[in-house]
Amino acid sequence: MVLASLAFCAMAVFVKLASASHHAVEIMFWRGLLGALAIAAWALPRGGAFVGERFPAHLTRSAVGTASLLCWYWSLGFLPLATAMTLNYTSPLFIAAILVGGAAMGRGRVEAPLAAALLVGFGGIVLLLRPSFAADDVLPATVGLIGGAVSALAYLQVRKLGQAGEPGWRIVFWFCAMQVVLGAVAMIAHIGMRLPNAHNAGLLVAVAGSALIGQVCMTRAFSRGKTLLAANLQYLGVVFAAIAGWWLLDERIDRSALAGMAVILASGAAATALTARQGSKARADAAGQAS
């Protein structure tokens, strides 16, 4: 999940640059097309099956994920990067809320310490980014928040598919394919199909490459790991963004930002330690029952 956060941080920067000359649906279309081609080039020589028994579940997950992605890309074009990133990173809070709601209805159990670490991590994001928006930004901010909520559903669907034995590459392929279909329809209906110039093509390739790396790593993390731990480690993307701004763009990191980074890292470390301890306890209990 750490590598996924780093890749998605790079993607956000490239999307912000590309949005100056391309609509959000165009960026989504090219990201999906390049990603789908890359996965197909890897899977076809290995005899990978693109359609399995859970194909309808793939379509549902892909449609939900694409809607979230479009909200994220569109808000990036109108909001300051700090605000858009903060809204996007509300998805772990919605994940926790969904899991708590499910536990209240008798479906599963939520580790309270992990949920607490999640909330502390989001507090660190607010401290680091100190997001704000003007009255004119209410609509894009609302769309960004909706995107965070919808992405929480997508992440949980990824986990279900992974637990059902679906390979990560197939989950990502159909997500990319859905972006191509919906992106093409939106482009034809509203802005028309157009090819990017050489400079913008490079940005779109960078968006697609970083997004593909992030998506593969994220899918593996959510399908095979602890849901709340993976959600918590997403917060590292904000730390990576702050460091990249300081290193590449000569942006100053003040004491509040440093404090926010410390809180985020501490919450991630706490979540990792809690998960490791719970895993050790579960293995010990299983060994005791076996004996």
PDB file of C-alpha atoms in Angstrom:
ATOM      1  CA  MET A   1       0.000   0.000   0.000  1.00  0.00           C
ATOM      2  CA  VAL A   2       2.989   2.303   0.557  1.00  0.00           C
ATOM      3  CA  LEU A   3       4.023   1.925  -3.086  1.00  0.00           C
ATOM      4  CA  ALA A   4       0.401   2.480  -4.157  1.00  0.00           C
ATOM      5  CA  SER A   5       0.282   5.740  -2.186  1.00  0.00           C
ATOM      6  CA  LEU A   6       3.499   6.922  -3.827  1.00  0.00           C
ATOM      7  CA  ALA A   7       2.195   6.074  -7.297  1.00  0.00           C
ATOM      8  CA  PHE A   8      -1.162   7.770  -6.740  1.00  0.00           C
ATOM      9  CA  CYS A   9       0.638  10.863  -5.457  1.00  0.00           C
ATOM     10  CA  ALA A  10       2.564  11.050  -8.732  1.00  0.00           C
ATOM     11  CA  MET A  11      -0.654  10.457 -10.665  1.00  0.00           C
ATOM     12  CA  ALA A  12      -2.377  13.384  -8.911  1.00  0.00           C
ATOM     13  CA  VAL A  13       0.427  15.723  -9.926  1.00  0.00           C
ATOM     14  CA  PHE A  14       0.272  14.576 -13.560  1.00  0.00           C
ATOM     15  CA  VAL A  15      -3.529  14.858 -13.610  1.00  0.00           C
ATOM     16  CA  LYS A  16      -3.300  18.404 -12.257  1.00  0.00           C
ATOM     17  CA  LEU A  17      -0.887  19.328 -15.063  1.00  0.00           C
ATOM     18  CA  ALA A  18      -2.918  17.554 -17.758  1.00  0.00           C
ATOM     19  CA  SER A  19      -6.210  19.125 -16.639  1.00  0.00           C
ATOM     20  CA  ALA A  20      -4.995  22.487 -17.923  1.00  0.00           C
ATOM     21  CA  SER A  21      -5.587  21.262 -21.488  1.00  0.00           C
ATOM     22  CA  HIS A  22      -7.764  18.148 -21.160  1.00  0.00           C
ATOM     23  CA  HIS A  23     -11.190  17.475 -19.684  1.00  0.00           C
ATOM     24  CA  ALA A  24     -11.458  14.950 -16.854  1.00  0.00           C
ATOM     25  CA  VAL A  25     -13.197  12.389 -19.088  1.00  0.00           C
ATOM     26  CA  GLU A  26     -10.354  12.618 -21.612  1.00  0.00           C
ATOM     27  CA  ILE A  27      -7.756  11.965 -18.946  1.00  0.00           C
ATOM     28  CA  MET A  28      -9.840   9.058 -17.657  1.00  0.00           C
ATOM     29  CA  PHE A  29     -10.239   7.625 -21.178  1.00  0.00           C
ATOM     30  CA  TRP A  30      -6.522   7.665 -21.972  1.00  0.00           C
ATOM     31  CA  ARG A  31      -5.590   6.331 -18.561  1.00  0.00           C
ATOM     32  CA  GLY A  32      -8.012   3.439 -19.016  1.00  0.00           C
ATOM     33  CA  LEU A  33      -6.967   2.683 -22.602  1.00  0.00           C
ATOM     34  CA  LEU A  34      -3.236   2.620 -21.912  1.00  0.00           C
ATOM     35  CA  GLY A  35      -3.752   0.623 -18.717  1.00  0.00           C
ATOM     36  CA  ALA A  36      -5.988  -1.973 -20.392  1.00  0.00           C
ATOM     37  CA  LEU A  37      -3.515  -2.433 -23.260  1.00  0.00           C
ATOM     38  CA  ALA A  38      -0.626  -2.895 -20.836  1.00  0.00           C
ATOM     39  CA  ILE A  39      -2.495  -5.516 -18.805  1.00  0.00           C
ATOM     40  CA  ALA A  40      -3.691  -7.335 -21.937  1.00  0.00           C
ATOM     41  CA  ALA A  41      -0.112  -7.450 -23.263  1.00  0.00           C
ATOM     42  CA  TRP A  42       0.947  -9.078 -20.004  1.00  0.00           C
ATOM     43  CA  ALA A  43      -1.995 -11.488 -19.599  1.00  0.00           C
ATOM     44  CA  LEU A  44      -2.515 -12.785 -23.147  1.00  0.00           C
ATOM     45  CA  PRO A  45       0.867 -14.548 -23.518  1.00  0.00           C
ATOM     46  CA  ARG A  46       0.225 -16.224 -20.170  1.00  0.00           C
ATOM     47  CA  GLY A  47      -3.186 -17.528 -21.207  1.00  0.00           C
ATOM     48  CA  GLY A  48      -5.067 -15.353 -18.729  1.00  0.00           C
ATOM     49  CA  ALA A  49      -8.866 -15.633 -18.806  1.00  0.00           C
ATOM     50  CA  PHE A  50     -10.479 -12.203 -18.943  1.00  0.00           C
ATOM     51  CA  VAL A  51     -14.018 -13.405 -18.138  1.00  0.00           C
ATOM     52  CA  GLY A  52     -14.823 -15.652 -15.212  1.00  0.00           C
ATOM     53  CA  GLU A  53     -17.774 -16.640 -13.070  1.00  0.00           C
ATOM     54  CA  ARG A  54     -17.784 -13.273 -11.269  1.00  0.00           C
ATOM     55  CA  PHE A  55     -17.892 -11.092 -14.356  1.00  0.00           C
ATOM     56  CA  PRO A  56     -21.056  -9.207 -13.194  1.00  0.00           C
ATOM     57  CA  ALA A  57     -19.285  -8.319  -9.938  1.00  0.00           C
ATOM     58  CA  HIS A  58     -16.373  -6.960 -11.976  1.00  0.00           C
ATOM     59  CA  LEU A  59     -18.741  -4.717 -13.923  1.00  0.00           C
ATOM     60  CA  THR A  60     -20.310  -3.380 -10.741  1.00  0.00           C
ATOM     61  CA  ARG A  61     -16.939  -2.708  -9.108  1.00  0.00           C
ATOM     62  CA  SER A  62     -15.602  -1.095 -12.286  1.00  0.00           C
ATOM     63  CA  ALA A  63     -18.622   1.187 -12.706  1.00  0.00           C
ATOM     64  CA  VAL A  64     -18.436   2.331  -9.071  1.00  0.00           C
ATOM     65  CA  GLY A  65     -14.679   2.850  -9.270  1.00  0.00           C
ATOM     66  CA  THR A  66     -14.939   4.788 -12.533  1.00  0.00           C
ATOM     67  CA  ALA A  67     -17.566   7.117 -11.078  1.00  0.00           C
ATOM     68  CA  SER A  68     -15.283   7.797  -8.123  1.00  0.00           C
ATOM     69  CA  LEU A  69     -12.305   8.374 -10.405  1.00  0.00           C
ATOM     70  CA  LEU A  70     -14.195  10.861 -12.530  1.00  0.00           C
ATOM     71  CA  CYS A  71     -15.201  12.826  -9.408  1.00  0.00           C
ATOM     72  CA  TRP A  72     -11.565  12.853  -8.277  1.00  0.00           C
ATOM     73  CA  TYR A  73     -10.189  13.992 -11.647  1.00  0.00           C
ATOM     74  CA  TRP A  74     -12.860  16.645 -12.112  1.00  0.00           C
ATOM     75  CA  SER A  75     -12.308  18.117  -8.643  1.00  0.00           C
ATOM     76  CA  LEU A  76      -8.551  18.219  -9.261  1.00  0.00           C
ATOM     77  CA  GLY A  77      -9.181  20.543 -12.190  1.00  0.00           C
ATOM     78  CA  PHE A  78     -11.040  23.112 -10.060  1.00  0.00           C
ATOM     79  CA  LEU A  79      -9.726  22.839  -6.503  1.00  0.00           C
ATOM     80  CA  PRO A  80      -6.326  23.470  -4.973  1.00  0.00           C
ATOM     81  CA  LEU A  81      -4.337  20.233  -4.890  1.00  0.00           C
ATOM     82  CA  ALA A  82      -4.337  20.168  -1.078  1.00  0.00           C
ATOM     83  CA  THR A  83      -8.125  20.435  -0.875  1.00  0.00           C
ATOM     84  CA  ALA A  84      -8.767  17.874  -3.605  1.00  0.00           C
ATOM     85  CA  MET A  85      -6.356  15.388  -2.026  1.00  0.00           C
ATOM     86  CA  THR A  86      -7.931  15.809   1.400  1.00  0.00           C
ATOM     87  CA  LEU A  87     -11.399  15.152   0.009  1.00  0.00           C
ATOM     88  CA  ASN A  88     -10.140  12.106  -1.865  1.00  0.00           C
ATOM     89  CA  TYR A  89      -8.599  10.746   1.320  1.00  0.00           C
ATOM     90  CA  THR A  90     -11.927  10.769   3.124  1.00  0.00           C
ATOM     91  CA  SER A  91     -12.529   7.321   1.600  1.00  0.00           C
ATOM     92  CA  PRO A  92     -10.939   5.478   4.568  1.00  0.00           C
ATOM     93  CA  LEU A  93     -13.351   7.242   6.902  1.00  0.00           C
ATOM     94  CA  PHE A  94     -16.278   6.036   4.798  1.00  0.00           C
ATOM     95  CA  ILE A  95     -14.761   2.529   4.819  1.00  0.00           C
ATOM     96  CA  ALA A  96     -14.636   2.630   8.623  1.00  0.00           C
ATOM     97  CA  ALA A  97     -18.214   3.924   8.746  1.00  0.00           C
ATOM     98  CA  ILE A  98     -19.424   1.128   6.464  1.00  0.00           C
ATOM     99  CA  LEU A  99     -17.612  -1.525   8.506  1.00  0.00           C
ATOM    100  CA  VAL A 100     -18.918  -0.107  11.793  1.00  0.00           C
ATOM    101  CA  GLY A 101     -22.442  -0.053  10.367  1.00  0.00           C
ATOM    102  CA  GLY A 102     -22.068  -3.636   9.230  1.00  0.00           C
ATOM    103  CA  ALA A 103     -20.754  -4.686  12.639  1.00  0.00           C
ATOM    104  CA  ALA A 104     -23.717  -2.997  14.311  1.00  0.00           C
ATOM    105  CA  MET A 105     -25.991  -5.142  12.146  1.00  0.00           C
ATOM    106  CA  GLY A 106     -24.108  -8.299  13.086  1.00  0.00           C
ATOM    107  CA  ARG A 107     -21.956  -8.569   9.953  1.00  0.00           C
ATOM    108  CA  GLY A 108     -18.319  -8.825  10.950  1.00  0.00           C
ATOM    109  CA  ARG A 109     -16.238  -7.133  13.632  1.00  0.00           C
ATOM    110  CA  VAL A 110     -14.259  -3.890  13.571  1.00  0.00           C
ATOM    111  CA  GLU A 111     -10.996  -3.504  15.485  1.00  0.00           C
ATOM    112  CA  ALA A 112     -11.526  -0.327  17.530  1.00  0.00           C
ATOM    113  CA  PRO A 113      -7.797   0.533  17.815  1.00  0.00           C
ATOM    114  CA  LEU A 114      -7.402   0.365  14.030  1.00  0.00           C
ATOM    115  CA  ALA A 115     -10.456   2.568  13.508  1.00  0.00           C
ATOM    116  CA  ALA A 116      -9.022   5.044  16.017  1.00  0.00           C
ATOM    117  CA  ALA A 117      -5.686   5.081  14.176  1.00  0.00           C
ATOM    118  CA  LEU A 118      -7.620   5.779  10.993  1.00  0.00           C
ATOM    119  CA  LEU A 119      -9.271   8.857  12.488  1.00  0.00           C
ATOM    120  CA  VAL A 120      -5.970  10.116  13.886  1.00  0.00           C
ATOM    121  CA  GLY A 121      -4.393   9.722  10.453  1.00  0.00           C
ATOM    122  CA  PHE A 122      -7.079  11.837   8.829  1.00  0.00           C
ATOM    123  CA  GLY A 123      -6.503  14.463  11.489  1.00  0.00           C
ATOM    124  CA  GLY A 124      -2.889  14.501  10.420  1.00  0.00           C
ATOM    125  CA  ILE A 125      -3.946  15.125   6.824  1.00  0.00           C
ATOM    126  CA  VAL A 126      -6.023  18.125   7.855  1.00  0.00           C
ATOM    127  CA  LEU A 127      -3.110  19.455   9.915  1.00  0.00           C
ATOM    128  CA  LEU A 128      -0.702  18.974   7.015  1.00  0.00           C
ATOM    129  CA  LEU A 129      -2.802  20.335   4.179  1.00  0.00           C
ATOM    130  CA  ARG A 130      -5.089  22.784   6.005  1.00  0.00           C
ATOM    131  CA  PRO A 131      -7.594  22.627   3.124  1.00  0.00           C
ATOM    132  CA  SER A 132      -9.899  25.525   2.355  1.00  0.00           C
ATOM    133  CA  PHE A 133     -12.212  26.510  -0.466  1.00  0.00           C
ATOM    134  CA  ALA A 134     -14.062  29.590  -1.575  1.00  0.00           C
ATOM    135  CA  ALA A 135     -17.806  29.875  -2.124  1.00  0.00           C
ATOM    136  CA  ASP A 136     -17.318  29.236  -5.845  1.00  0.00           C
ATOM    137  CA  ASP A 137     -15.658  25.912  -5.028  1.00  0.00           C
ATOM    138  CA  VAL A 138     -18.601  24.424  -3.138  1.00  0.00           C
ATOM    139  CA  LEU A 139     -19.742  22.323  -6.109  1.00  0.00           C
ATOM    140  CA  PRO A 140     -16.336  20.786  -6.955  1.00  0.00           C
ATOM    141  CA  ALA A 141     -15.685  20.251  -3.233  1.00  0.00           C
ATOM    142  CA  THR A 142     -19.002  18.414  -2.934  1.00  0.00           C
ATOM    143  CA  VAL A 143     -18.154  16.307  -5.977  1.00  0.00           C
ATOM    144  CA  GLY A 144     -14.759  15.506  -4.466  1.00  0.00           C
ATOM    145  CA  LEU A 145     -16.379  14.404  -1.220  1.00  0.00           C
ATOM    146  CA  ILE A 146     -18.851  12.223  -3.120  1.00  0.00           C
ATOM    147  CA  GLY A 147     -15.898  10.701  -4.928  1.00  0.00           C
ATOM    148  CA  GLY A 148     -14.317   9.792  -1.593  1.00  0.00           C
ATOM    149  CA  ALA A 149     -17.514   8.104  -0.437  1.00  0.00           C
ATOM    150  CA  VAL A 150     -17.977   6.176  -3.687  1.00  0.00           C
ATOM    151  CA  SER A 151     -14.340   5.065  -3.724  1.00  0.00           C
ATOM    152  CA  ALA A 152     -14.886   3.479  -0.292  1.00  0.00           C
ATOM    153  CA  LEU A 153     -17.508   1.212  -1.853  1.00  0.00           C
ATOM    154  CA  ALA A 154     -15.117   0.390  -4.687  1.00  0.00           C
ATOM    155  CA  TYR A 155     -12.325  -0.581  -2.274  1.00  0.00           C
ATOM    156  CA  LEU A 156     -14.626  -2.904  -0.348  1.00  0.00           C
ATOM    157  CA  GLN A 157     -15.747  -4.499  -3.614  1.00  0.00           C
ATOM    158  CA  VAL A 158     -12.101  -5.043  -4.546  1.00  0.00           C
ATOM    159  CA  ARG A 159     -11.602  -6.837  -1.257  1.00  0.00           C
ATOM    160  CA  LYS A 160     -14.593  -9.111  -1.871  1.00  0.00           C
ATOM    161  CA  LEU A 161     -13.344 -10.013  -5.331  1.00  0.00           C
ATOM    162  CA  GLY A 162      -9.881 -10.748  -3.965  1.00  0.00           C
ATOM    163  CA  GLN A 163     -11.270 -12.923  -1.195  1.00  0.00           C
ATOM    164  CA  ALA A 164     -13.308 -14.792  -3.821  1.00  0.00           C
ATOM    165  CA  GLY A 165     -10.086 -15.714  -5.614  1.00  0.00           C
ATOM    166  CA  GLU A 166     -10.204 -13.224  -8.472  1.00  0.00           C
ATOM    167  CA  PRO A 167      -6.695 -12.335  -9.712  1.00  0.00           C
ATOM    168  CA  GLY A 168      -5.652  -8.730  -9.219  1.00  0.00           C
ATOM    169  CA  TRP A 169      -4.791  -8.186 -12.889  1.00  0.00           C
ATOM    170  CA  ARG A 170      -8.355  -9.096 -13.941  1.00  0.00           C
ATOM    171  CA  ILE A 171      -9.852  -6.664 -11.409  1.00  0.00           C
ATOM    172  CA  VAL A 172      -7.651  -3.855 -12.705  1.00  0.00           C
ATOM    173  CA  PHE A 173      -8.244  -4.773 -16.378  1.00  0.00           C
ATOM    174  CA  TRP A 174     -12.011  -4.439 -16.167  1.00  0.00           C
ATOM    175  CA  PHE A 175     -11.661  -1.230 -14.195  1.00  0.00           C
ATOM    176  CA  CYS A 176      -9.535   0.178 -17.028  1.00  0.00           C
ATOM    177  CA  ALA A 177     -11.926  -1.171 -19.663  1.00  0.00           C
ATOM    178  CA  MET A 178     -14.872   0.551 -17.971  1.00  0.00           C
ATOM    179  CA  GLN A 179     -12.963   3.845 -18.037  1.00  0.00           C
ATOM    180  CA  VAL A 180     -12.468   3.434 -21.794  1.00  0.00           C
ATOM    181  CA  VAL A 181     -16.144   2.726 -22.479  1.00  0.00           C
ATOM    182  CA  LEU A 182     -17.620   5.422 -20.249  1.00  0.00           C
ATOM    183  CA  GLY A 183     -14.910   7.910 -21.188  1.00  0.00           C
ATOM    184  CA  ALA A 184     -15.495   7.395 -24.918  1.00  0.00           C
ATOM    185  CA  VAL A 185     -19.254   7.794 -24.525  1.00  0.00           C
ATOM    186  CA  ALA A 186     -18.846  11.009 -22.522  1.00  0.00           C
ATOM    187  CA  MET A 187     -16.301  12.414 -24.978  1.00  0.00           C
ATOM    188  CA  ILE A 188     -18.480  11.717 -28.019  1.00  0.00           C
ATOM    189  CA  ALA A 189     -21.558  13.156 -26.312  1.00  0.00           C
ATOM    190  CA  HIS A 190     -20.003  16.339 -24.920  1.00  0.00           C
ATOM    191  CA  ILE A 191     -16.530  17.309 -26.170  1.00  0.00           C
ATOM    192  CA  GLY A 192     -15.719  15.056 -29.120  1.00  0.00           C
ATOM    193  CA  MET A 193     -12.785  12.722 -29.691  1.00  0.00           C
ATOM    194  CA  ARG A 194      -9.401  14.386 -30.138  1.00  0.00           C
ATOM    195  CA  LEU A 195      -5.779  13.313 -30.065  1.00  0.00           C
ATOM    196  CA  PRO A 196      -3.334  14.949 -27.628  1.00  0.00           C
ATOM    197  CA  ASN A 197      -0.235  16.758 -28.842  1.00  0.00           C
ATOM    198  CA  ALA A 198       3.253  15.480 -28.070  1.00  0.00           C
ATOM    199  CA  HIS A 199       3.594  17.311 -24.739  1.00  0.00           C
ATOM    200  CA  ASN A 200       0.165  16.326 -23.457  1.00  0.00           C
ATOM    201  CA  ALA A 201       0.653  12.758 -24.676  1.00  0.00           C
ATOM    202  CA  GLY A 202       3.643  12.488 -22.372  1.00  0.00           C
ATOM    203  CA  LEU A 203       1.555  13.701 -19.436  1.00  0.00           C
ATOM    204  CA  LEU A 204      -1.227  11.225 -20.238  1.00  0.00           C
ATOM    205  CA  VAL A 205       1.256   8.354 -20.468  1.00  0.00           C
ATOM    206  CA  ALA A 206       2.638   9.420 -17.078  1.00  0.00           C
ATOM    207  CA  VAL A 207      -0.893   9.491 -15.639  1.00  0.00           C
ATOM    208  CA  ALA A 208      -1.618   6.018 -17.006  1.00  0.00           C
ATOM    209  CA  GLY A 209       1.700   4.521 -15.894  1.00  0.00           C
ATOM    210  CA  SER A 210       1.588   5.834 -12.337  1.00  0.00           C
ATOM    211  CA  ALA A 211      -2.108   4.989 -12.046  1.00  0.00           C
ATOM    212  CA  LEU A 212      -1.539   1.411 -13.250  1.00  0.00           C
ATOM    213  CA  ILE A 213       1.234   0.838 -10.723  1.00  0.00           C
ATOM    214  CA  GLY A 214      -0.882   2.330  -7.956  1.00  0.00           C
ATOM    215  CA  GLN A 215      -3.973   0.348  -8.946  1.00  0.00           C
ATOM    216  CA  VAL A 216      -2.162  -2.984  -9.040  1.00  0.00           C
ATOM    217  CA  CYS A 217      -0.539  -2.360  -5.646  1.00  0.00           C
ATOM    218  CA  MET A 218      -3.776  -1.059  -4.122  1.00  0.00           C
ATOM    219  CA  THR A 219      -5.741  -4.052  -5.413  1.00  0.00           C
ATOM    220  CA  ARG A 220      -3.246  -6.452  -3.884  1.00  0.00           C
ATOM    221  CA  ALA A 221      -3.266  -4.579  -0.565  1.00  0.00           C
ATOM    222  CA  PHE A 222      -7.060  -4.469  -0.215  1.00  0.00           C
ATOM    223  CA  SER A 223      -7.675  -7.988  -1.524  1.00  0.00           C
ATOM    224  CA  ARG A 224      -5.067  -9.720   0.654  1.00  0.00           C
ATOM    225  CA  GLY A 225      -4.472  -7.461   3.643  1.00  0.00           C
ATOM    226  CA  LYS A 226      -6.356  -5.845   6.501  1.00  0.00           C
ATOM    227  CA  THR A 227      -8.931  -3.415   5.108  1.00  0.00           C
ATOM    228  CA  LEU A 228      -8.431  -0.708   7.741  1.00  0.00           C
ATOM    229  CA  LEU A 229      -4.639  -1.065   7.688  1.00  0.00           C
ATOM    230  CA  ALA A 230      -4.554  -0.620   3.917  1.00  0.00           C
ATOM    231  CA  ALA A 231      -6.900   2.350   4.245  1.00  0.00           C
ATOM    232  CA  ASN A 232      -4.670   3.913   6.890  1.00  0.00           C
ATOM    233  CA  LEU A 233      -1.509   3.516   4.832  1.00  0.00           C
ATOM    234  CA  GLN A 234      -3.202   5.472   2.047  1.00  0.00           C
ATOM    235  CA  TYR A 235      -2.528   8.564   4.120  1.00  0.00           C
ATOM    236  CA  LEU A 236       1.161   8.281   3.259  1.00  0.00           C
ATOM    237  CA  GLY A 237       0.243   9.696  -0.155  1.00  0.00           C
ATOM    238  CA  VAL A 238      -0.206  13.090   1.456  1.00  0.00           C
ATOM    239  CA  VAL A 239       3.235  12.895   3.063  1.00  0.00           C
ATOM    240  CA  PHE A 240       4.755  11.931  -0.280  1.00  0.00           C
ATOM    241  CA  ALA A 241       3.034  14.909  -1.913  1.00  0.00           C
ATOM    242  CA  ALA A 242       4.426  17.323   0.698  1.00  0.00           C
ATOM    243  CA  ILE A 243       7.943  15.947   0.266  1.00  0.00           C
ATOM    244  CA  ALA A 244       7.694  16.103  -3.538  1.00  0.00           C
ATOM    245  CA  GLY A 245       6.533  19.714  -3.355  1.00  0.00           C
ATOM    246  CA  TRP A 246       9.506  20.641  -1.150  1.00  0.00           C
ATOM    247  CA  TRP A 247      12.051  18.694  -3.182  1.00  0.00           C
ATOM    248  CA  LEU A 248      10.874  19.360  -6.746  1.00  0.00           C
ATOM    249  CA  LEU A 249       8.929  22.609  -6.499  1.00  0.00           C
ATOM    250  CA  ASP A 250      10.826  24.365  -3.713  1.00  0.00           C
ATOM    251  CA  GLU A 251       7.689  24.558  -1.572  1.00  0.00           C
ATOM    252  CA  ARG A 252       8.273  25.366   2.091  1.00  0.00           C
ATOM    253  CA  ILE A 253       7.165  22.872   4.734  1.00  0.00           C
ATOM    254  CA  ASP A 254       6.220  24.711   7.930  1.00  0.00           C
ATOM    255  CA  ARG A 255       5.952  23.376  11.473  1.00  0.00           C
ATOM    256  CA  SER A 256       2.265  22.571  11.098  1.00  0.00           C
ATOM    257  CA  ALA A 257       3.024  20.495   8.012  1.00  0.00           C
ATOM    258  CA  LEU A 258       5.840  18.665   9.802  1.00  0.00           C
ATOM    259  CA  ALA A 259       3.497  17.953  12.712  1.00  0.00           C
ATOM    260  CA  GLY A 260       0.868  16.607  10.320  1.00  0.00           C
ATOM    261  CA  MET A 261       3.421  14.335   8.654  1.00  0.00           C
ATOM    262  CA  ALA A 262       4.485  13.036  12.070  1.00  0.00           C
ATOM    263  CA  VAL A 263       0.876  12.273  13.026  1.00  0.00           C
ATOM    264  CA  ILE A 264       0.257  10.454   9.731  1.00  0.00           C
ATOM    265  CA  LEU A 265       3.399   8.351  10.059  1.00  0.00           C
ATOM    266  CA  ALA A 266       2.615   7.576  13.705  1.00  0.00           C
ATOM    267  CA  SER A 267      -0.929   6.450  12.887  1.00  0.00           C
ATOM    268  CA  GLY A 268       0.363   4.234  10.076  1.00  0.00           C
ATOM    269  CA  ALA A 269       2.995   2.705  12.360  1.00  0.00           C
ATOM    270  CA  ALA A 270       0.390   2.109  15.079  1.00  0.00           C
ATOM    271  CA  ALA A 271      -1.977   0.445  12.625  1.00  0.00           C
ATOM    272  CA  THR A 272       0.825  -1.784  11.340  1.00  0.00           C
ATOM    273  CA  ALA A 273       1.816  -2.807  14.879  1.00  0.00           C
ATOM    274  CA  LEU A 274      -1.792  -3.512  15.863  1.00  0.00           C
ATOM    275  CA  THR A 275      -2.349  -5.654  12.782  1.00  0.00           C
ATOM    276  CA  ALA A 276       0.852  -7.610  13.381  1.00  0.00           C
ATOM    277  CA  ARG A 277      -0.107  -8.231  17.021  1.00  0.00           C
ATOM    278  CA  GLN A 278      -3.595  -9.379  16.058  1.00  0.00           C
ATOM    279  CA  GLY A 279      -2.135 -11.692  13.423  1.00  0.00           C
ATOM    280  CA  SER A 280       0.248 -13.248  15.951  1.00  0.00           C
ATOM    281  CA  LYS A 281      -2.572 -13.723  18.441  1.00  0.00           C
ATOM    282  CA  ALA A 282      -4.799 -15.349  15.798  1.00  0.00           C
ATOM    283  CA  ARG A 283      -2.004 -17.778  14.840  1.00  0.00           C
ATOM    284  CA  ALA A 284      -1.358 -18.584  18.487  1.00  0.00           C
ATOM    285  CA  ASP A 285      -5.051 -19.257  19.102  1.00  0.00           C
ATOM    286  CA  ALA A 286      -5.229 -21.477  16.021  1.00  0.00           C
ATOM    287  CA  ALA A 287      -2.173 -23.425  17.165  1.00  0.00           C
ATOM    288  CA  GLY A 288      -3.672 -23.860  20.642  1.00  0.00           C
ATOM    289  CA  GLN A 289      -6.933 -25.208  19.226  1.00  0.00           C
ATOM    290  CA  ALA A 290      -5.049 -27.586  16.931  1.00  0.00           C
ATOM    291  CA  SER A 291      -3.088 -29.024  19.840  1.00  0.00           C
TER     292      SER A 291
END
